[in-house]
Coordinates of C-alpha atoms in Angstrom, one line a residue:
X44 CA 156.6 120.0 -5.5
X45 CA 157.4 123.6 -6.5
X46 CA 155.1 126.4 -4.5
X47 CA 153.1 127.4 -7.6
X48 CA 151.6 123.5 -8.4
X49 CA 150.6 121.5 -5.6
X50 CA 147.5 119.0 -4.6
X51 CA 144.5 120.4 -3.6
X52 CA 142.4 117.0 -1.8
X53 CA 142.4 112.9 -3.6
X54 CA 143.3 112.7 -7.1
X55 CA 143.0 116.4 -7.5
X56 CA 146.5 119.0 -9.1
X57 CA 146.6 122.2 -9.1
X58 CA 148.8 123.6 -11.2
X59 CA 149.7 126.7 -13.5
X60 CA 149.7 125.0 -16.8
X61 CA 148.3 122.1 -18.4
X62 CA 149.6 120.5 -21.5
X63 CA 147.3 117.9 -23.6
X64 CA 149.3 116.4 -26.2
X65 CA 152.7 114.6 -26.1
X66 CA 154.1 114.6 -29.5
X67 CA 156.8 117.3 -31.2
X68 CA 155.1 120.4 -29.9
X69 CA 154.1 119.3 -26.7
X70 CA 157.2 118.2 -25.4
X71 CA 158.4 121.3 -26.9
X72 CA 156.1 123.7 -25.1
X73 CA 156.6 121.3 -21.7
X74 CA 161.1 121.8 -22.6
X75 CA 160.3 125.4 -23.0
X76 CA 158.1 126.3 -20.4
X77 CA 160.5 123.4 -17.9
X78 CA 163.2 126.1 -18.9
X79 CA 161.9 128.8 -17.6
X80 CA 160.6 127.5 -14.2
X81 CA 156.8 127.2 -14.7
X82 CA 155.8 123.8 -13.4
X83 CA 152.9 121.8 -15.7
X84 CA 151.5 118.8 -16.5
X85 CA 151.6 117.1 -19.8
X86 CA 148.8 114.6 -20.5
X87 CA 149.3 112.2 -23.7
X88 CA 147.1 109.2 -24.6
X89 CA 149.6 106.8 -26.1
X90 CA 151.6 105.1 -24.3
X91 CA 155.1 106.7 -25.7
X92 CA 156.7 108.8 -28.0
X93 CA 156.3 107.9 -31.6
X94 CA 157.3 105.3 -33.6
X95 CA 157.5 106.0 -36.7
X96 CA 160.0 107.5 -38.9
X97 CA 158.1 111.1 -39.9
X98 CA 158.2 114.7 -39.4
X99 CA 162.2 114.8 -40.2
X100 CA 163.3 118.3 -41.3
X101 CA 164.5 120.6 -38.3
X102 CA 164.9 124.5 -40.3
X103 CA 167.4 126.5 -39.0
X104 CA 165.0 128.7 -36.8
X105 CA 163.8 125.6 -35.1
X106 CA 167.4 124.6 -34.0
X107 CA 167.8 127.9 -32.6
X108 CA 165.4 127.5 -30.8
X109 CA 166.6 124.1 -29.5
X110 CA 170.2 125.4 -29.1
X111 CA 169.0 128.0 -26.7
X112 CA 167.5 125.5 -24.7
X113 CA 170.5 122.9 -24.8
X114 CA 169.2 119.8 -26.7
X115 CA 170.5 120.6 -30.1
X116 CA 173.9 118.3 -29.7
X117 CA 171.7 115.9 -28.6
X118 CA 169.4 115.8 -31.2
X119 CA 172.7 116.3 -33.7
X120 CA 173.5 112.9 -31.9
X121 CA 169.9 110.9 -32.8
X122 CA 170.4 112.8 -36.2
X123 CA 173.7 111.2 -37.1
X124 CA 172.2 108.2 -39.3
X125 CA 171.3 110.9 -41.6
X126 CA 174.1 113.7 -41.5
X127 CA 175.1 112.9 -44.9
X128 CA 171.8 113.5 -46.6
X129 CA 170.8 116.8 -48.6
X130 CA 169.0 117.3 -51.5
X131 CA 165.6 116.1 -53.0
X132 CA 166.0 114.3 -55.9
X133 CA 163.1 113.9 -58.6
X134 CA 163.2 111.4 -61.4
X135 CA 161.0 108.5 -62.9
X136 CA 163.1 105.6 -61.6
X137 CA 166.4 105.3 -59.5
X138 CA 167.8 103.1 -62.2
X139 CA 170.6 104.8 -63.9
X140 CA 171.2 108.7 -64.0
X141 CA 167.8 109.8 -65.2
X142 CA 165.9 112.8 -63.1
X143 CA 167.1 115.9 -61.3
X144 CA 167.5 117.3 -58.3
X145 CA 165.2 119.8 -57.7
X146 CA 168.1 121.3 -54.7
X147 CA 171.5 119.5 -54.2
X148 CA 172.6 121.3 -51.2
X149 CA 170.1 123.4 -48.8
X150 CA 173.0 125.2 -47.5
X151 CA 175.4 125.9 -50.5
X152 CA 178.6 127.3 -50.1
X153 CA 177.9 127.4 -46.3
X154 CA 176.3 130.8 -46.6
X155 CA 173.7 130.4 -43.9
X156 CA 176.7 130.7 -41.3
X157 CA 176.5 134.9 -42.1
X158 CA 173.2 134.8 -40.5
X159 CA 172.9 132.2 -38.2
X160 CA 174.8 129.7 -35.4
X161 CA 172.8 127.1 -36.2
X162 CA 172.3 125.1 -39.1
X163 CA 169.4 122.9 -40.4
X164 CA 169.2 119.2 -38.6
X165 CA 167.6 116.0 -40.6
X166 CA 166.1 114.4 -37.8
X167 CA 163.1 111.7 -37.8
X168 CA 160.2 112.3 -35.4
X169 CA 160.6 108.7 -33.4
X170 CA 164.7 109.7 -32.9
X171 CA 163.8 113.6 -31.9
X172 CA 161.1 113.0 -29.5
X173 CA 163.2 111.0 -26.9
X174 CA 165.4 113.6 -26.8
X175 CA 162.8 116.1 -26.0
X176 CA 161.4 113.8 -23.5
X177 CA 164.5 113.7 -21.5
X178 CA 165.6 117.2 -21.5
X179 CA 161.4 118.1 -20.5
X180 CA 161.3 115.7 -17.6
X181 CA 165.1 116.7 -16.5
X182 CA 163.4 120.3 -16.3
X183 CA 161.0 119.2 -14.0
X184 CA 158.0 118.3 -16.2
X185 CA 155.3 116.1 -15.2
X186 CA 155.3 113.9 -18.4
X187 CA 152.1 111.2 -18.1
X188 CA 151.6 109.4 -20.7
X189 CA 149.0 106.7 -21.2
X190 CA 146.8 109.3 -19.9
X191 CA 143.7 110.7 -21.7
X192 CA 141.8 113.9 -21.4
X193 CA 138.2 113.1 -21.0
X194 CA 136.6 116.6 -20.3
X195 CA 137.1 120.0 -19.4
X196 CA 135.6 123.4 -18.5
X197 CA 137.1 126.7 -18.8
X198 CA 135.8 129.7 -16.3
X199 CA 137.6 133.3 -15.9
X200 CA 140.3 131.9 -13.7
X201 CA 141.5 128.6 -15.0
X202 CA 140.8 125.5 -16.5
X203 CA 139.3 122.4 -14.3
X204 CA 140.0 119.1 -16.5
X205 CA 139.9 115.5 -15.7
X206 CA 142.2 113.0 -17.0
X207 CA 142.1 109.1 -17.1
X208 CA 144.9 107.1 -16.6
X209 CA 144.7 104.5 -19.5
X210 CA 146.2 101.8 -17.5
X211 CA 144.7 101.9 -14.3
X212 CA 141.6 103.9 -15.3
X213 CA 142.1 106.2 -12.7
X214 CA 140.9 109.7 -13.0
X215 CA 142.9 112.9 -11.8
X216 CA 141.4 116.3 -11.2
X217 CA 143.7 119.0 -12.8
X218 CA 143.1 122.5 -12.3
X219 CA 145.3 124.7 -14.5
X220 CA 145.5 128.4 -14.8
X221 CA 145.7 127.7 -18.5
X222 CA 145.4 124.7 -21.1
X223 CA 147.7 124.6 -23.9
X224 CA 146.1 122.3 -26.7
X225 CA 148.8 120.6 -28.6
X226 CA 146.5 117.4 -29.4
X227 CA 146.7 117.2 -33.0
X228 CA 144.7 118.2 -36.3
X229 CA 141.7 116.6 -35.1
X230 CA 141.9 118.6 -31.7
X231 CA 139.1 117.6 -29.2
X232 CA 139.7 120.7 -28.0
X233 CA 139.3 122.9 -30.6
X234 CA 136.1 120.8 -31.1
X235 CA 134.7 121.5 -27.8
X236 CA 135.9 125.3 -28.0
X237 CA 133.8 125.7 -31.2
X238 CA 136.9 127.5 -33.2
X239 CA 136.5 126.9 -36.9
X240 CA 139.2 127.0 -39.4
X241 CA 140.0 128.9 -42.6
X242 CA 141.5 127.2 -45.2
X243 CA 140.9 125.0 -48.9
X244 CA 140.8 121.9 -46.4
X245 CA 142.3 118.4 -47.5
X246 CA 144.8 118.8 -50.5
X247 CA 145.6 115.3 -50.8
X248 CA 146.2 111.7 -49.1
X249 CA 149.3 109.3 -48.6
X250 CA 150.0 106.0 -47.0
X251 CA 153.3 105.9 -45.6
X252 CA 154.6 102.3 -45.9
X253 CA 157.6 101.5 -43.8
X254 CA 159.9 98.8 -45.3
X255 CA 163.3 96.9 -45.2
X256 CA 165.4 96.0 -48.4
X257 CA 169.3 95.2 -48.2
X258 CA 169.3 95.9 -52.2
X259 CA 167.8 99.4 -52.0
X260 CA 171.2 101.0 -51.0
X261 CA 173.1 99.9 -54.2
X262 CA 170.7 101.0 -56.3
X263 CA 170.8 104.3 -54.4
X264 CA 174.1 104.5 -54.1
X265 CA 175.9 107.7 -53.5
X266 CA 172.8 109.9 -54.1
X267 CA 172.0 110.5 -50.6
X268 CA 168.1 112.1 -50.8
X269 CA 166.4 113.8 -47.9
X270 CA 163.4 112.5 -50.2
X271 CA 163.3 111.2 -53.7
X272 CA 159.9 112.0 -56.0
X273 CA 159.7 108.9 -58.0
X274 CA 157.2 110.2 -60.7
X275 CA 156.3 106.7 -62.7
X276 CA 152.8 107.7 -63.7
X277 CA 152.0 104.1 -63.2
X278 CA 153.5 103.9 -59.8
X279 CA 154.4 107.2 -58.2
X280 CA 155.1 108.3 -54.5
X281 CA 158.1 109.4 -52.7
X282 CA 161.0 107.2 -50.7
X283 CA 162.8 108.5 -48.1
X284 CA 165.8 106.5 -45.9
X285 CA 165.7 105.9 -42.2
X286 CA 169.3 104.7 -41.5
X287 CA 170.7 104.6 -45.6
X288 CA 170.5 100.6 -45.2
X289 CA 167.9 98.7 -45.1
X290 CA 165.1 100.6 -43.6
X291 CA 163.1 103.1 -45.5
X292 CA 159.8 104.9 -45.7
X293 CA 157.4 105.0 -49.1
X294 CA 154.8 107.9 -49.6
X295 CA 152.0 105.7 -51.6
X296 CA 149.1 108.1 -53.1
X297 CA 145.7 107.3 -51.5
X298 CA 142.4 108.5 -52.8
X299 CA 139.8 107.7 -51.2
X300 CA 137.9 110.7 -52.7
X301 CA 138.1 107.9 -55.5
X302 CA 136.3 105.4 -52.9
X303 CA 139.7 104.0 -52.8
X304 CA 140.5 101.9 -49.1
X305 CA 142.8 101.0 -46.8
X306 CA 142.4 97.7 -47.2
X307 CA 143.0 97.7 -50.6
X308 CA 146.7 98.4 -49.8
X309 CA 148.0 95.3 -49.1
X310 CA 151.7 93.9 -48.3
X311 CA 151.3 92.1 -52.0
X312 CA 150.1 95.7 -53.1
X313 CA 152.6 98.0 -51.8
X314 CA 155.5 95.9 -52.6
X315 CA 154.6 95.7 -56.1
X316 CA 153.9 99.2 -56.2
X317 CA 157.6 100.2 -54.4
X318 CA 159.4 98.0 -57.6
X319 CA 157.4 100.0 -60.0
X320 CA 158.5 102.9 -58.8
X321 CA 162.2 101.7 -57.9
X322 CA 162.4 100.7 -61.2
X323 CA 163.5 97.3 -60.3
X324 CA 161.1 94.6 -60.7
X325 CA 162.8 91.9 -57.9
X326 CA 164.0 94.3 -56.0
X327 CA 163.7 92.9 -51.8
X328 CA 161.1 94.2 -50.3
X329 CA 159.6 93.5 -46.4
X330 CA 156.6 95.5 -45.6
X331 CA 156.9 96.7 -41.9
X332 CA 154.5 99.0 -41.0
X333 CA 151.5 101.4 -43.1
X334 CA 150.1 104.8 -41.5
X335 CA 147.6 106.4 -43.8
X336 CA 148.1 110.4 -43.2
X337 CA 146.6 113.5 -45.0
X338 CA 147.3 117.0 -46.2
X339 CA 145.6 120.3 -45.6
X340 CA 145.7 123.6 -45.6
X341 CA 143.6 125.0 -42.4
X342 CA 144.5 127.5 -39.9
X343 CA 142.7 127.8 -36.7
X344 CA 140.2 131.2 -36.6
X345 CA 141.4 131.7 -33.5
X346 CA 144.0 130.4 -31.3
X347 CA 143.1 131.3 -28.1
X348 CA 139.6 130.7 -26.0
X349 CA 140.1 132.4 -22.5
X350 CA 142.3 130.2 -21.0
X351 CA 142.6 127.7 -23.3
X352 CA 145.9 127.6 -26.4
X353 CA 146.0 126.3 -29.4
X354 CA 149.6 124.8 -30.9
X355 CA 151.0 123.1 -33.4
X356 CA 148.7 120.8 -35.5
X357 CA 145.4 121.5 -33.6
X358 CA 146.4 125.5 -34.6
X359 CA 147.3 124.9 -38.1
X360 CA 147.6 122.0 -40.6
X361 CA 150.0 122.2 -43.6
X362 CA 151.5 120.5 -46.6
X363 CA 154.4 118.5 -45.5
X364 CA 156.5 119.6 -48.5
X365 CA 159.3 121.3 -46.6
X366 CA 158.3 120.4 -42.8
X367 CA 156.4 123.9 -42.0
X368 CA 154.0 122.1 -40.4
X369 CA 156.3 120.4 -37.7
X370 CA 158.2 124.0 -37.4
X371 CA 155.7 126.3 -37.0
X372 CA 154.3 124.3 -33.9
X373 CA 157.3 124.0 -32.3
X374 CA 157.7 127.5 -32.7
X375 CA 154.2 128.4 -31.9
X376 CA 155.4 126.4 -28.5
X377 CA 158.1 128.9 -28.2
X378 CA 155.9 132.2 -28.4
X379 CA 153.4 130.7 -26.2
X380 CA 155.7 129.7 -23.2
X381 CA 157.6 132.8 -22.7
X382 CA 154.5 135.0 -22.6
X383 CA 152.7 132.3 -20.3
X384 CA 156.5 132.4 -18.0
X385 CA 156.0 136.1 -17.9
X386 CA 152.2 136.2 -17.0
X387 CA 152.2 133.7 -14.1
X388 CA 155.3 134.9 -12.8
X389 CA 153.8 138.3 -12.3
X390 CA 155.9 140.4 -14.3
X391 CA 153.7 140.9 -17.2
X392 CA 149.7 141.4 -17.8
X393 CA 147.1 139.2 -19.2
X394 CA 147.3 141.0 -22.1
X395 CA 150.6 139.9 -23.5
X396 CA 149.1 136.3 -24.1
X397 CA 146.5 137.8 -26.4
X398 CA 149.6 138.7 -28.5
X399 CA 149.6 134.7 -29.5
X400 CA 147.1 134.7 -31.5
X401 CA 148.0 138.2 -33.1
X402 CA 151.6 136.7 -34.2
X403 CA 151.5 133.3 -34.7
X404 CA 148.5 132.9 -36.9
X405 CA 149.5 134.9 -39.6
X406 CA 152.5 133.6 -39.5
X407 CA 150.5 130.4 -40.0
X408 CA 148.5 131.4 -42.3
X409 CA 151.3 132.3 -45.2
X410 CA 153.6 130.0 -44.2
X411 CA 150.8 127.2 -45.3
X412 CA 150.1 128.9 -48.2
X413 CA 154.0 128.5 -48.9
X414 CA 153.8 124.7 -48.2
X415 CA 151.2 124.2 -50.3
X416 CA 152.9 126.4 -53.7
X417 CA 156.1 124.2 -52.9
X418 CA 154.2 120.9 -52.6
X419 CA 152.5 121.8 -56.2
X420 CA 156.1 122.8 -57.2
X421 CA 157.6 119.5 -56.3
X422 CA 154.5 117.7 -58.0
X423 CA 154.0 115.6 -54.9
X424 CA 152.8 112.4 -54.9
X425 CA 148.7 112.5 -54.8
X426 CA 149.0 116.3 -54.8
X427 CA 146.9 117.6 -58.5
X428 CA 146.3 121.2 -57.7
X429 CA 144.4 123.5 -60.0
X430 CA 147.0 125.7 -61.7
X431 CA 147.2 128.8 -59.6
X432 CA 148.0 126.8 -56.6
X433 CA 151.4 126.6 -57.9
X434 CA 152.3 130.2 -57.1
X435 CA 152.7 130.8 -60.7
X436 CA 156.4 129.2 -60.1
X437 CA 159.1 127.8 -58.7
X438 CA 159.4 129.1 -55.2
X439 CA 162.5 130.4 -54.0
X440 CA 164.0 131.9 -50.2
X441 CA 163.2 128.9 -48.1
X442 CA 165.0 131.2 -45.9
X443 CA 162.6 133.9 -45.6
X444 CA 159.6 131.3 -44.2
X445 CA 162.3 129.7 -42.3
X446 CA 164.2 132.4 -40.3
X447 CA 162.5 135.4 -42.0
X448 CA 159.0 135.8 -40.8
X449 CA 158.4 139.3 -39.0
X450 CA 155.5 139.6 -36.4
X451 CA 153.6 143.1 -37.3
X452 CA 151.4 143.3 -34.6
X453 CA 152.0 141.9 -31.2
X454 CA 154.4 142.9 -28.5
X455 CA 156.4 144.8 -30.5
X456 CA 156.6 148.7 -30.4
X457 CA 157.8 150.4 -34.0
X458 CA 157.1 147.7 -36.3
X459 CA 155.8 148.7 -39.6
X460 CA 152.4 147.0 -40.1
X461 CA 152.1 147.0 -43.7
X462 CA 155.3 144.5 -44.0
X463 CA 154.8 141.2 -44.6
X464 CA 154.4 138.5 -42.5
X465 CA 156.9 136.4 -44.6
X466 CA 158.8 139.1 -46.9
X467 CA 160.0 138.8 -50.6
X468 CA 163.6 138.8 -49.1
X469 CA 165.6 137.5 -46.0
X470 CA 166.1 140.9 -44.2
X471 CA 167.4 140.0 -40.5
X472 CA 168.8 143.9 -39.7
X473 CA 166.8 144.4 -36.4
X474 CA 163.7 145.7 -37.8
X475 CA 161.1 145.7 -34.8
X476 CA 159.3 142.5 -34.8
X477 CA 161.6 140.3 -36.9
X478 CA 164.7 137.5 -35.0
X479 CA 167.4 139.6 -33.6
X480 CA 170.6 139.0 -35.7
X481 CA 173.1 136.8 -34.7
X482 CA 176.5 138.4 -34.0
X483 CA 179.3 136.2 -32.7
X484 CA 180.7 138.4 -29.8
X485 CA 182.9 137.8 -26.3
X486 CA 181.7 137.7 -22.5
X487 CA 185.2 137.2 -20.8
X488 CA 187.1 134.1 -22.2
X489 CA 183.5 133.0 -23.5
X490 CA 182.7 132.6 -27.3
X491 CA 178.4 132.7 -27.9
X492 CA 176.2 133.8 -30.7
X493 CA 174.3 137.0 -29.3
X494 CA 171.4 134.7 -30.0
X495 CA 172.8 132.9 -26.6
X496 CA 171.6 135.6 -24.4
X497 CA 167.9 135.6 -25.2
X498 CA 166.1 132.6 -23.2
X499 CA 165.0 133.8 -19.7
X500 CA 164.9 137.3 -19.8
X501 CA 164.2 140.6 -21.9
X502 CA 168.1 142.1 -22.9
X503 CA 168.9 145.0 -23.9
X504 CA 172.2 145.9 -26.3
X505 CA 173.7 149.0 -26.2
X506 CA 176.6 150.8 -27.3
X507 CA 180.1 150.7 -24.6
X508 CA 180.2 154.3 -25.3
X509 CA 180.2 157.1 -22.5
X510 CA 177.4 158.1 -21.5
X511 CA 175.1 155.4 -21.6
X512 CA 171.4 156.3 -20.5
X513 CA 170.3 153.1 -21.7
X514 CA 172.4 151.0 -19.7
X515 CA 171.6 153.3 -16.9
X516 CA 167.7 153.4 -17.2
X517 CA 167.3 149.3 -17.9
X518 CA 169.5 148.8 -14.9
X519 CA 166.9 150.8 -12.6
X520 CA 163.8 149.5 -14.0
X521 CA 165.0 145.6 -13.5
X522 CA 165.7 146.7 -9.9
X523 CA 162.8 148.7 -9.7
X524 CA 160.1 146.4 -11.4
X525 CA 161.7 143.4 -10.2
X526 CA 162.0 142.2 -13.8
X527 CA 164.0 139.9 -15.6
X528 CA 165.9 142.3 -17.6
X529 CA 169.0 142.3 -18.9
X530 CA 171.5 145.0 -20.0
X531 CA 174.7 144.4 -22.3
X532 CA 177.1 147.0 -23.3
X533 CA 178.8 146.2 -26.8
X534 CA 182.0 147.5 -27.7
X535 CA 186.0 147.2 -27.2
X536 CA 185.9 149.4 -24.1
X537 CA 187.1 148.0 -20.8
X538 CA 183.7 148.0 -19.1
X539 CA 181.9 146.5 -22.5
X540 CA 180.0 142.8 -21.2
X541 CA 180.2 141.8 -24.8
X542 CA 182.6 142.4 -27.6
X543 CA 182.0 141.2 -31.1
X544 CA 184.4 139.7 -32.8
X545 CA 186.2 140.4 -36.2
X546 CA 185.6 143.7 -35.3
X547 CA 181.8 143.8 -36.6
X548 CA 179.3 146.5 -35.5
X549 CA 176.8 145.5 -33.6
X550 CA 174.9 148.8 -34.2
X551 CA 175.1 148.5 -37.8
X552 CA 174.5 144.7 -37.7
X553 CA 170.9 145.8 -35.4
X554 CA 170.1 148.7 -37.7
X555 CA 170.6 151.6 -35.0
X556 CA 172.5 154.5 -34.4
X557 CA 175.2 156.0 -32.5
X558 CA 174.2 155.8 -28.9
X559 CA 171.0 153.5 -29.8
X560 CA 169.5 150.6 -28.4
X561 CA 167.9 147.7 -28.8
X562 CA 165.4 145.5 -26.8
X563 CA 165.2 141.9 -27.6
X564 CA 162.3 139.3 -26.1
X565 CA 162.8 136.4 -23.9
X566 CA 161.9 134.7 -27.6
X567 CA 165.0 136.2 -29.5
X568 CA 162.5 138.8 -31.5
X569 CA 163.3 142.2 -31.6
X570 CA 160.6 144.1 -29.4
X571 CA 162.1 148.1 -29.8
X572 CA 165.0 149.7 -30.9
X573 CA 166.1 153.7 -30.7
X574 CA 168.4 155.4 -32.9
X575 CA 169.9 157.3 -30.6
X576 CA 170.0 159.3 -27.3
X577 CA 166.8 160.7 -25.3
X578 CA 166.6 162.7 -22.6
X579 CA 164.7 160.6 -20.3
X580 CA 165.8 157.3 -21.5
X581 CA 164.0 155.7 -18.3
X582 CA 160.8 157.0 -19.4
X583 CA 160.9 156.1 -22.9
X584 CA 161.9 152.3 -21.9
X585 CA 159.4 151.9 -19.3
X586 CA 157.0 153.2 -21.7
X587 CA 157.9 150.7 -24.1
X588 CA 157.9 147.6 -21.7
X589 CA 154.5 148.8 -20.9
X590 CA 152.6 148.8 -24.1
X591 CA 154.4 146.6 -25.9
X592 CA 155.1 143.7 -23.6
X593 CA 152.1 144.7 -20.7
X594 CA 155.2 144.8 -18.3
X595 CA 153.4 146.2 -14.3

């Protein structure tokens, strides 16, 4: 067992970080944190990953993310049932050509290449998960599931919890240096922490119906949806396909504000209901499965209680229109378990995990407000919104939620706080606090997106040119500090370690100046940049690492 987890007497772990939760985001933060070395626990009450088709759309940001940490041709591989479908389709019956499509392609023209090496990945929850599970437990994750959280207590130097094993009913003694809570929207956690949330609440309810029908397809046909609105007023909801066959998934309005039930959904029910709204009335249909599920809009007030985390759906609950909800928390995963890496390895303060909270909430907070202006945009099923919620129109630059969103306050020195979190346009130019740009570039006879280089460590890109003080100074202070920093020099001179290709400048491309710098985070954000020379280059960096990532 690595030196910083270990067992402490009988049923009792001691370890640096606890995860409770199993699903997208926790297996995320457990792949993330696996990647970087910190050894953890992850505690999930069912018995596996999920099983039902849900939670598909993977944005571009999000497959950066898992690029970087070498599952994206993996999940490109569970995602290949689906490679051929784009588009969301809206129309009052799939027989004949009626309807439009609200977006044919969400990549047109292939422009999305310019700013990224990634692309985005249609890939259903019960097909990603697996892949995450492998990857985390190939990095060294303790992945228990069947195993429930039944209490904990938080003091000033960790987290003492005690879990129950759901088959054996034994109980473990964990002690953590922290908790991260990725247990869902109904978050025990964030129950017994007291955090309230802000936030109109429940927008609306579905039943997702799984279901098989051979005759589906044809009717179909070439009009391969991500997800087809089907807006019969008699028998509305939205269809999606699992495998472009024979298995699909129905969206069913619910209202139980109406004193509507479950029950009252029954196989005889919901397959009269899917014909309506097909459009064909003996169209084959084999109920397989129903999962009632709801929409909000709440963000957590807080997302962080001493040494306890909020992620994912216990930090923020969305619309699904447009899979924020899923993205965010993966992301959330991603800011929380470099910042946790760099606390319990001892190269930065406690204070750099207060930054959490100070970047990822807003971040949640308009990127909900977003899902809920597109969900009244796409006039989703159940979804009747008074009219201001729709934004006042359509909503357009997906991108700039996607990829876009800036952090401007947090560990970041030089960011403007009066931008917003999620601007009117997609401006990736190396602003302080936004995603570092991509840049295609050369490191010997090896091709990588500068994106590559941001995982494990803090890099900084600077120009080839002679004299380089930057270089110079991040050299020392790695050696110095003993900290995981990394210097590049960009250009076509002999001793450059990267040069781009096509003859693109990387200075320009990062918004800086002749001899200029840039410092990215483990997380791919951009934490400082200089135009130019300074005197005492050392200084001025070790100033930086100081206040804006609590860097020793």
């Amino acid at each position: 067992m690595n030196e910083r987890a270990g067992r402490t007497g009988p049923h009792t772990i001691s370890v640096p970080v606890l995860i409770v939760g199993g699903s997208l985001v926790g297996l995320s933060t457990s792949l993330f944190l696996g990647r970087l070395g910190v050894p953890h626990v992850l505690v999930e009450r069912h018995a596996g990953t999920s099983i039902h088709p849900r939670g598909r759309g993977n944005n571009v940001r999000t497959m950066e993310l898992f690029r970087v940490a070498g599952v994206e041709n993996g999940i490109k591989d569970a995602a290949a049932t689906l490679a051929v479908n784009h588009g969301i389709l809206q129309t009052p019956t799939l027989v004949g050509d009626a309807g439009e499509w609200l977006f044919r392609d969400i990549d047109p023209g292939g422009g999305l290449a310019r700013f990224s090496p990634s692309a985005w990945c249609l890939c259903s929850q019960n097909d990603l998960e697996p892949v995450l599970l492998d990857h985390a437990r190939a990095h060294g994750g303790d992945l228990r599931f069947s195993t429930e959280l039944m209490s904990f207590d938080s003091d000033p130097t960790g987290v003492t919890a005690v879990v129950k094993s759901r088959e054996t009913g034994e109980h473990t003694t964990i002690r953590a240096d922290y908790l991260v809570a990725a247990d869902g929207p109904r978050s025990p956690v964030r129950e017994q922490l007291g955090i309230t949330q802000s936030g109109p609440g429940d927008l609306f309810h579905n039943v997702s119906l799984t279901f098989r029908s051979r005759a589906l397809a044809d009717v179909v046909g070439d009009r391969h949806f991500i997800v087809c609105y089907l807006t019969n007023p008699e028998a509305d909801g939205a269809l999606l396909p699992v495998d472009n066959r024979e298995n699909w998934v129905f969206h069913a309005p619910w209202h139980p504000e109406n004193g509507e039930s479950l029950e009252e959904f029954t196989d005889e029910r919901c397959v009269e209901h899917i014909r309506r709204a097909v459009g064909v009335a003996d169209l084959d249909v084999e109920i397989t499965g129903k999962a009632p599920w709801h929409a909000a809009q709440r963000v957590a007030r807080s997302y962080r209680s001493g040494r306890v985390f909020l992620a994912g759906d216990s930090a923020h609950e969305m619309s699904p229109t447009g899979a924020f909800g899923s993205n965010t928390g993966i992301q959330d995963a991603h800011n929380l378990a470099w910042k946790l890496a760099a606390v319990v390895d001892g190269w930065a303060g406690e204070g750099l995990l207060d930054t959490y909270d100070a970047e990822r909430r807003p971040v949640a907070e308009a990127t909900s407000a977003r899902a809920a202006a597109r969900s009244a945009e796409h006039s989703h099923p159940g979804f009747a919104p008074p009219p201001a919620a729709g934004g006042g129109g359509p909503q357009k630059g997906i991108l700039n939620v996607a990829l876009g969103y800036r952090y401007p306050q947090g560990a970041v020195a030089g960011a403007d706080p009066a931008v917003p979190v999620v601007p009117e346009r997609l401006d990736l130019s190396g602003e302080p606090g936004s995603r570092a740009p991509h840049l295609w570039v050369r490191r010997g006879d090896e091709r990588l997106s500068t994106l590559d280089l941001y995982e494990r460590s803090l890099v900084l890109l600077s120009d080839a040119a002679e004299p380089n003080e930057w270089h110079e100074a991040a050299v020392r202070l790695a050696d110095r500090l003993s900290l995981p920093l990394r210097s590049y020099r960009v250009g076509a001179a002999a001793h450059a370690d990267l040069v781009a290709e096509d003859d693109a400048d990387w200075a320009e491309r990062h918004g800086t100046g002749p001899g200029g710098a840039v410092l990215v985070r483990p997380d791919g954000f951009v934490a400082w940049r200089s135009q130019g020379r300074e005197a005492d280059a050392e200084a001025v960096l070790h100033q930086v690492l100081r206040t804006a990532l609590a860097v020793a």
